[in-house]
Short mmCIF file of C-alpha atoms in Angstrom, two decimals:
data_model
loop_
_atom_site.label_atom_id
_atom_site.label_comp_id
_atom_site.label_asym_id
_atom_site.label_seq_id
_atom_site.Cartn_x
_atom_site.Cartn_y
_atom_site.Cartn_z
CA MET A 1 146.67 49.46 223.81
CA LYS A 2 143.44 49.12 225.83
CA GLN A 3 143.30 52.88 226.29
CA PHE A 4 143.93 53.40 222.60
CA GLY A 5 141.09 51.00 221.71
CA LYS A 6 138.63 52.78 223.97
CA ILE A 7 139.57 56.20 222.61
CA LEU A 8 139.37 54.99 219.01
CA LYS A 9 135.94 53.44 219.63
CA TYR A 10 134.70 56.59 221.37
CA GLU A 11 135.89 58.92 218.62
CA LEU A 12 134.41 56.70 215.86
CA LYS A 13 131.10 56.63 217.73
CA ASN A 14 131.10 60.44 217.80
CA PHE A 15 131.64 60.55 214.03
CA PHE A 16 128.81 58.15 213.22
CA GLU A 17 126.44 59.85 215.65
CA ASP A 18 127.21 63.21 214.07
CA LYS A 19 124.14 64.08 211.96
CA VAL A 20 126.17 66.42 209.74
CA PHE A 21 128.74 63.72 208.93
CA VAL A 22 126.07 61.12 208.17
CA GLY A 23 123.90 63.63 206.30
CA VAL A 24 126.74 64.85 204.05
CA THR A 25 127.76 61.27 203.27
CA LEU A 26 124.21 60.22 202.36
CA PHE A 27 123.69 63.41 200.34
CA LEU A 28 126.81 62.81 198.26
CA VAL A 29 125.86 59.15 197.75
CA VAL A 30 122.40 60.16 196.46
CA VAL A 31 123.82 62.91 194.22
CA ILE A 32 126.41 60.59 192.67
CA ALA A 33 123.79 57.87 192.19
CA GLY A 34 121.64 60.40 190.35
CA VAL A 35 124.53 61.52 188.15
CA MET A 36 125.36 57.93 187.22
CA PHE A 37 121.75 57.40 186.09
CA VAL A 38 121.62 60.53 183.90
CA PRO A 39 122.51 58.77 180.60
CA ARG A 40 119.92 56.05 181.26
CA VAL A 41 117.23 58.64 181.96
CA LEU A 42 118.14 60.69 178.90
CA ASP A 43 118.13 57.57 176.76
CA SER A 44 114.73 56.49 178.09
CA ILE A 45 113.10 59.81 177.14
CA ASP A 46 114.96 59.83 173.81
CA VAL A 47 116.68 63.17 174.25
CA SER A 48 119.17 63.93 171.43
CA GLU A 49 121.57 65.93 172.15
CA GLU A 50 156.25 77.65 172.83
CA ASP A 51 158.47 74.95 172.99
CA THR A 52 161.79 76.64 173.63
CA VAL A 53 164.96 75.41 171.89
CA SER A 54 167.65 74.71 174.50
CA ASP A 55 171.11 73.27 174.54
CA ASP A 56 169.76 70.09 176.12
CA ARG A 57 167.20 69.18 173.50
CA GLU A 58 165.52 65.80 173.65
CA VAL A 59 166.51 63.25 171.00
CA MET A 60 164.10 62.16 168.27
CA LEU A 61 165.04 59.07 166.26
CA ILE A 62 164.09 58.54 162.62
CA VAL A 63 164.23 55.01 161.21
CA ALA A 64 163.53 54.21 157.55
CA ASP A 65 164.01 51.14 155.34
CA SER A 66 167.71 51.87 154.89
CA GLU A 67 170.47 53.77 156.65
CA GLU A 68 170.73 56.22 153.77
CA ASN A 69 167.01 57.00 153.83
CA SER A 70 167.08 57.31 157.62
CA LYS A 71 169.78 60.00 157.42
CA ALA A 72 167.97 61.82 154.61
CA LEU A 73 164.65 61.83 156.41
CA SER A 74 166.25 62.84 159.71
CA GLU A 75 167.50 66.00 157.99
CA VAL A 76 163.98 66.72 156.74
CA PHE A 77 162.47 66.13 160.18
CA ALA A 78 165.15 68.33 161.80
CA GLU A 79 163.92 71.33 159.77
CA VAL A 80 160.45 70.99 161.28
CA PHE A 81 161.18 69.60 164.75
CA ASN A 82 163.74 72.25 165.72
CA ASN A 83 163.02 71.68 169.40
CA TYR A 84 164.46 68.15 169.08
CA GLU A 85 167.88 66.80 168.26
CA VAL A 86 166.82 64.63 165.34
CA LYS A 87 169.01 61.61 164.64
CA ALA A 88 168.93 58.61 162.34
CA GLY A 89 168.06 55.58 164.47
CA ASP A 90 169.10 51.96 164.53
CA SER A 91 167.19 49.60 162.24
CA ASP A 92 166.76 47.26 165.22
CA ILE A 93 163.35 48.26 166.62
CA GLU A 94 163.99 46.69 170.02
CA ALA A 95 167.14 48.78 170.35
CA VAL A 96 165.11 51.88 169.51
CA LYS A 97 162.51 51.00 172.18
CA LYS A 98 165.27 50.48 174.73
CA GLN A 99 166.74 53.91 173.96
CA ILE A 100 163.33 55.50 174.58
CA THR A 101 162.50 53.67 177.82
CA SER A 102 166.00 54.34 179.18
CA GLY A 103 165.71 58.05 178.48
CA GLU A 104 168.40 58.22 175.78
CA ALA A 105 165.73 59.34 173.31
CA GLU A 106 162.37 61.03 173.78
CA CYS A 107 160.57 59.43 170.86
CA ALA A 108 161.04 57.76 167.47
CA PHE A 109 159.34 57.57 164.08
CA VAL A 110 159.79 54.21 162.35
CA LEU A 111 158.73 54.54 158.70
CA LYS A 112 157.71 51.69 156.44
CA ASP A 113 157.43 54.25 153.65
CA LEU A 114 156.32 57.87 153.28
CA THR A 115 152.68 56.96 153.96
CA SER A 116 152.99 54.58 156.90
CA TYR A 117 154.87 54.79 160.18
CA THR A 118 154.83 53.93 163.89
CA TYR A 119 155.41 56.58 166.51
CA TYR A 120 157.19 55.32 169.66
CA VAL A 121 157.12 57.38 172.86
CA ASN A 122 157.63 56.49 176.52
CA ASN A 123 155.05 58.70 178.24
CA LEU A 124 152.51 60.17 175.84
CA SER A 125 151.87 63.76 176.90
CA MET A 126 148.50 65.46 176.62
CA TYR A 127 150.16 68.13 174.51
CA ASP A 128 152.14 65.82 172.23
CA ASP A 129 151.48 67.04 168.67
CA ASN A 130 154.47 65.31 167.07
CA LYS A 131 152.25 62.83 165.24
CA ALA A 132 150.18 65.55 163.56
CA ILE A 133 153.28 67.51 162.54
CA ALA A 134 154.96 64.38 161.17
CA GLU A 135 151.91 63.42 159.11
CA GLU A 136 151.80 66.84 157.48
CA LEU A 137 155.53 66.64 156.79
CA LEU A 138 155.27 63.14 155.29
CA THR A 139 152.26 64.12 153.19
CA ASN A 140 154.22 66.97 151.61
CA ALA A 141 157.28 64.74 151.16
CA TYR A 142 155.20 62.03 149.47
CA ARG A 143 153.53 64.47 147.07
CA THR A 144 156.78 66.24 146.25
CA ASN A 145 158.49 62.95 145.52
CA ALA A 146 155.59 61.79 143.36
CA PHE A 147 155.31 65.02 141.36
CA MET A 148 159.01 64.87 140.55
CA GLN A 149 158.32 61.83 138.45
CA ASN A 150 157.58 62.36 134.75
CA GLY A 151 154.59 61.38 132.69
CA LEU A 152 151.85 61.75 135.29
CA THR A 153 148.22 61.71 134.15
CA SER A 154 145.47 63.74 135.80
CA ASP A 155 144.13 60.57 137.43
CA GLU A 156 147.55 59.80 138.84
CA VAL A 157 147.90 63.32 140.20
CA THR A 158 144.47 63.05 141.83
CA GLU A 159 145.41 59.71 143.34
CA ILE A 160 148.63 61.15 144.73
CA LEU A 161 146.86 64.12 146.29
CA SER A 162 144.22 61.93 147.88
CA THR A 163 146.60 59.32 149.29
CA PRO A 164 146.35 59.53 153.11
CA VAL A 165 149.21 59.21 155.56
CA SER A 166 148.41 56.97 158.51
CA GLY A 167 150.36 55.94 161.56
CA ASP A 168 150.10 54.02 164.81
CA VAL A 169 151.23 55.09 168.27
CA GLU A 170 152.94 52.59 170.56
CA ASN A 171 153.11 54.09 174.03
CA LEU A 172 155.91 52.45 176.03
CA GLY A 173 155.00 54.16 179.30
CA LYS A 174 151.96 56.06 180.61
CA ASP A 175 149.34 57.86 178.53
CA GLN A 176 148.93 61.18 180.33
CA MET A 177 145.66 62.06 178.61
CA GLN A 178 144.08 58.76 179.59
CA ASN A 179 145.27 59.03 183.21
CA PHE A 180 144.67 62.76 183.64
CA PHE A 181 141.03 62.64 184.71
CA TYR A 182 141.20 60.08 187.50
CA THR A 183 144.51 61.51 188.72
CA TYR A 184 142.87 64.92 188.99
CA ILE A 185 139.84 63.50 190.81
CA MET A 186 141.96 61.51 193.27
CA ILE A 187 144.25 64.47 194.00
CA PHE A 188 141.24 66.73 194.54
CA ALA A 189 139.59 64.12 196.81
CA LEU A 190 142.80 63.85 198.85
CA TYR A 191 142.95 67.64 199.08
CA MET A 192 139.37 67.96 200.32
CA VAL A 193 139.53 65.05 202.79
CA ILE A 194 142.79 66.17 204.43
CA LEU A 195 141.61 69.76 204.81
CA LEU A 196 138.15 68.74 206.05
CA TYR A 197 139.17 66.04 208.53
CA GLY A 198 142.41 67.72 209.54
CA GLN A 199 140.44 70.81 210.51
CA MET A 200 137.95 68.54 212.30
CA VAL A 201 140.73 66.93 214.37
CA ALA A 202 142.10 70.35 215.33
CA THR A 203 138.60 71.61 216.22
CA ASN A 204 137.81 68.56 218.38
CA VAL A 205 141.05 68.90 220.32
CA ALA A 206 140.56 72.65 220.77
CA THR A 207 136.98 72.06 221.95
CA GLU A 208 138.18 69.58 224.58
CA LYS A 209 140.73 72.06 225.79
CA SER A 210 138.36 75.03 225.96
CA SER A 211 135.83 72.91 227.91
CA ARG A 212 138.60 71.68 230.27
CA ALA A 213 137.81 68.08 229.25
CA MET A 214 141.42 67.67 228.13
CA GLU A 215 142.63 68.06 231.71
CA LEU A 216 140.55 65.05 232.77
CA LEU A 217 141.46 62.98 229.71
CA ILE A 218 145.18 63.57 230.04
CA THR A 219 145.15 62.16 233.58
CA SER A 220 143.35 58.94 232.61
CA ALA A 221 145.12 58.04 229.34
CA LYS A 222 148.54 58.37 227.80
CA PRO A 223 149.00 61.32 225.40
CA THR A 224 150.19 58.96 222.66
CA SER A 225 147.03 56.85 222.97
CA MET A 226 144.91 60.01 222.95
CA MET A 227 146.51 61.53 219.88
CA PHE A 228 146.79 58.32 217.83
CA GLY A 229 143.25 57.32 218.79
CA LYS A 230 141.77 60.64 217.66
CA VAL A 231 143.73 60.77 214.41
CA LEU A 232 143.10 57.15 213.42
CA ALA A 233 139.40 57.52 214.23
CA SER A 234 139.11 60.49 211.88
CA CYS A 235 141.13 58.58 209.28
CA ILE A 236 138.82 55.56 209.47
CA ALA A 237 135.73 57.78 209.33
CA GLY A 238 137.09 59.61 206.28
CA PHE A 239 138.03 56.35 204.60
CA ILE A 240 134.56 54.89 205.18
CA GLN A 241 133.00 58.03 203.76
CA LEU A 242 135.19 57.84 200.65
CA VAL A 243 134.43 54.14 200.21
CA ALA A 244 130.71 54.90 200.43
CA ILE A 245 130.94 57.70 197.87
CA PHE A 246 133.28 56.06 195.37
CA GLY A 247 131.73 52.63 195.93
CA THR A 248 128.34 54.08 195.05
CA SER A 249 129.84 55.68 191.96
CA LEU A 250 131.35 52.39 190.82
CA LEU A 251 128.18 50.40 191.50
CA PHE A 252 125.86 52.71 189.61
CA TYR A 253 128.37 53.23 186.81
CA ASN A 254 128.44 49.48 186.19
CA LEU A 255 124.63 49.40 186.22
CA ASN A 256 124.55 52.14 183.58
CA LYS A 257 127.78 51.38 181.72
CA ASP A 258 126.06 50.72 178.39
CA PHE A 259 124.33 54.08 178.51
CA TRP A 260 127.55 56.03 179.08
CA GLY A 261 128.89 54.72 175.78
CA GLU A 262 132.44 55.74 174.92
CA ASN A 263 132.61 58.77 177.21
CA PRO A 264 136.40 59.15 177.61
CA ILE A 265 136.32 61.01 180.94
CA VAL A 266 133.97 58.62 182.74
CA ASN A 267 135.58 55.50 181.26
CA SER A 268 139.02 56.80 182.25
CA VAL A 269 137.96 57.44 185.86
CA PHE A 270 136.38 54.02 186.34
CA GLY A 271 139.11 52.25 184.38
CA MET A 272 141.83 52.99 186.92
CA PRO A 273 144.36 50.12 187.13
CA VAL A 274 144.31 48.17 190.40
CA GLU A 275 148.00 48.83 191.13
CA LEU A 276 147.45 52.57 190.77
CA PHE A 277 144.45 52.41 193.09
CA VAL A 278 146.60 50.62 195.70
CA SER A 279 149.26 53.34 195.36
CA MET A 280 146.59 55.97 195.85
CA LEU A 281 145.39 54.30 199.06
CA ILE A 282 148.92 54.09 200.47
CA PHE A 283 149.75 57.74 199.82
CA PHE A 284 146.26 58.84 200.84
CA LEU A 285 146.56 57.08 204.20
CA LEU A 286 150.08 58.31 204.98
CA GLY A 287 149.36 61.83 203.75
CA PHE A 288 146.21 62.02 205.83
CA LEU A 289 147.97 60.81 208.99
CA ILE A 290 150.88 63.22 208.76
CA TYR A 291 148.61 66.25 208.36
CA ALA A 292 146.04 65.04 210.91
CA PHE A 293 148.77 64.74 213.55
CA MET A 294 149.95 68.26 212.75
CA TYR A 295 146.42 69.67 212.93
CA GLY A 296 145.81 67.84 216.21
CA ALA A 297 149.03 69.16 217.73
CA VAL A 298 148.21 72.74 216.74
CA GLY A 299 144.65 72.36 218.03
CA SER A 300 145.96 71.45 221.48
CA THR A 301 147.86 74.73 221.75
CA VAL A 302 144.80 76.91 221.16
CA SER A 303 142.97 78.28 224.20
CA LYS A 304 139.88 79.59 222.40
CA LEU A 305 137.96 77.82 219.64
CA GLU A 306 137.73 80.97 217.54
CA ASP A 307 141.55 81.04 217.25
CA ILE A 308 141.73 77.65 215.54
CA ASN A 309 141.58 78.95 211.94
CA THR A 310 144.48 81.33 212.51
CA ALA A 311 146.55 78.69 214.29
CA VAL A 312 146.24 76.06 211.54
CA MET A 313 146.81 78.53 208.71
CA PRO A 314 150.54 77.66 208.22
CA ILE A 315 149.70 73.95 207.88
CA THR A 316 146.88 74.71 205.47
CA MET A 317 149.12 76.93 203.35
CA LEU A 318 151.78 74.21 203.22
CA PHE A 319 149.21 71.74 201.94
CA VAL A 320 147.78 74.23 199.45
CA PHE A 321 151.32 74.80 198.14
CA ALA A 322 151.68 71.04 197.51
CA PHE A 323 148.31 71.00 195.74
CA MET A 324 149.21 73.96 193.50
CA VAL A 325 152.58 72.44 192.51
CA VAL A 326 150.83 69.26 191.42
CA MET A 327 148.03 71.08 189.57
CA PHE A 328 150.42 73.34 187.63
CA SER A 329 152.63 70.38 186.74
CA MET A 330 149.65 68.37 185.48
CA ALA A 331 148.44 71.34 183.44
CA SER A 332 151.88 71.76 181.85
CA GLY A 333 152.00 68.08 180.85
CA ASN A 334 155.37 67.64 182.59
CA VAL A 335 154.96 65.87 185.92
CA ASP A 336 158.64 64.90 186.04
CA ASN A 337 160.01 68.41 186.40
CA LEU A 338 162.67 69.12 189.03
CA LEU A 339 160.24 70.64 191.55
CA MET A 340 157.92 67.61 191.37
CA LYS A 341 160.84 65.23 191.82
CA VAL A 342 162.00 67.12 194.91
CA CYS A 343 158.46 67.27 196.29
CA SER A 344 158.16 63.50 195.80
CA PHE A 345 160.55 62.95 198.72
CA ILE A 346 159.37 65.70 201.08
CA PRO A 347 156.81 64.11 203.44
CA PHE A 348 154.50 67.15 203.42
CA THR A 349 154.21 67.17 199.61
CA SER A 350 154.99 63.59 198.53
CA PRO A 351 151.46 62.15 199.04
CA MET A 352 150.28 64.25 196.12
CA ALA A 353 153.47 64.66 194.11
CA MET A 354 154.59 61.02 194.06
CA PHE A 355 151.10 59.67 193.38
CA THR A 356 150.75 62.06 190.44
CA ARG A 357 154.09 60.97 189.01
CA ILE A 358 153.15 57.29 189.42
CA ALA A 359 149.84 57.89 187.62
CA MET A 360 151.12 60.02 184.76
CA SER A 361 154.75 59.01 184.29
CA THR A 362 157.17 56.12 184.69
CA VAL A 363 158.76 56.24 188.15
CA PRO A 364 161.53 53.79 189.17
CA LEU A 365 160.45 51.40 191.91
CA TYR A 366 163.28 52.45 194.24
CA GLU A 367 162.05 56.07 194.19
CA ILE A 368 158.55 54.94 195.19
CA VAL A 369 159.93 52.79 198.01
CA ILE A 370 162.15 55.61 199.31
CA SER A 371 159.23 58.05 199.26
CA ILE A 372 156.98 55.62 201.19
CA VAL A 373 159.70 54.87 203.76
CA ILE A 374 160.29 58.58 204.36
CA LEU A 375 156.55 59.08 204.77
CA VAL A 376 156.16 56.19 207.24
CA VAL A 377 159.08 57.38 209.39
CA SER A 378 157.74 60.95 209.26
CA VAL A 379 154.23 59.86 210.28
CA ILE A 380 155.58 58.00 213.33
CA GLY A 381 157.94 60.84 214.27
CA ILE A 382 155.35 63.59 213.87
CA GLY A 383 152.78 61.44 215.69
CA VAL A 384 155.05 61.10 218.72
CA VAL A 385 155.89 64.82 218.72
CA ALA A 386 152.19 65.67 218.31
CA ALA A 387 151.38 63.51 221.35
CA LYS A 388 153.96 65.40 223.41
CA ILE A 389 152.57 68.74 222.26
CA TYR A 390 149.10 67.48 223.17
CA ARG A 391 150.36 66.61 226.64
CA VAL A 392 151.86 70.02 227.31
CA GLY A 393 149.03 71.82 225.52
CA VAL A 394 146.79 71.37 228.54
CA LEU A 395 149.05 73.80 230.41
CA LEU A 396 149.10 76.44 227.68
CA TYR A 397 146.16 78.71 228.43
CA GLY A 398 145.76 82.42 227.90
CA THR A 399 147.73 84.05 225.09
CA THR A 400 148.68 82.07 222.01
CA PRO A 401 152.01 80.36 222.81
CA LYS A 402 155.07 80.94 220.68
CA ILE A 403 156.81 78.13 218.83
CA GLY A 404 159.85 78.43 221.07
CA THR A 405 157.71 78.04 224.19
CA ILE A 406 156.06 74.92 222.79
CA LEU A 407 159.37 73.34 221.80
CA LYS A 408 160.88 73.95 225.22
CA ALA A 409 157.84 72.39 226.89
CA VAL A 410 157.98 69.39 224.55
CA LEU A 411 161.68 68.80 225.22
CA LYS A 412 161.03 68.81 228.97
CA ALA A 413 158.03 66.45 228.63
#
């Protein structure tokens, strides 16, 4: 533990004495501070400025004031919403909500009459246009029903044509549009930090090896202390940098909150729920550690510094794959697809995949716990293996070693 503490302190000192690290952090802080003050400055100078039909269609429930009307309206809705299995719902609203949250139904329209309704949905997608379609349908139904009556005057016809249809939305889960912006920013921040600091860990280890400093270090400290000290130091440095950047953003946003008005993107980013922020920190930390250990292990096998980019390419591509899966799923509006669910339990992809699902969907608690447990066990396991690779890496000079050679050396260590 004493060795670990010394190594951690030494590595942190190197980070904070690095002019590039400090300069980039201060530059980003200043830039973000400037961006947060833009609305105030502008105000002070008075500047004006194919859904596919499948056999497994989701269920849509229609509830009216009577069972007969519910069945009649469900038939009308079925003609328009052909991508849903439209059914007449139970008059008990709580039962309808339970069907939606349990997954038995995708959504429900509860109508007071033809001009007023409530739309129930579990996770409101960014591309959900059901409300707009339903309002057009109900408008036509209301007018048709009214015109079928006899003895209408011109004033009555005008009144019928001008009667609006209004409705409320009660979201029983997550609003994807509201959560999209800060989810995107957090995923992108995680992507940049892991690539930047992971590469930095690999470069530092490779530099030590090429300068023969590793040979001296390995004789005075345990490989596990060396590897965990280096990785945790980079993690702490990255975390402090993020806190400085996002802390500055939050501080100056609050100072200029009135000038930002009702900007939906900015308000969404800074309105992140506390529990989601905690989830982000957990998956950020574990995701960073697992990749940093991998980068460090690969860095110890490289004899020349110029070979580092080629050596870490497989790890980088694995991480880029995880990033692309998440980005495409977010863009499609379906973050609960099969690939995302699988990726939520694979330690190399779960930091991004599971966090995205938590932010933009409703994920059972047991799935979150399982994902975190798998990540923790994987971090410890990969950390220990990385330390062994680091230990044998000092002997691997000359040509780039093959995976088989490394594994044999690790098993003997």
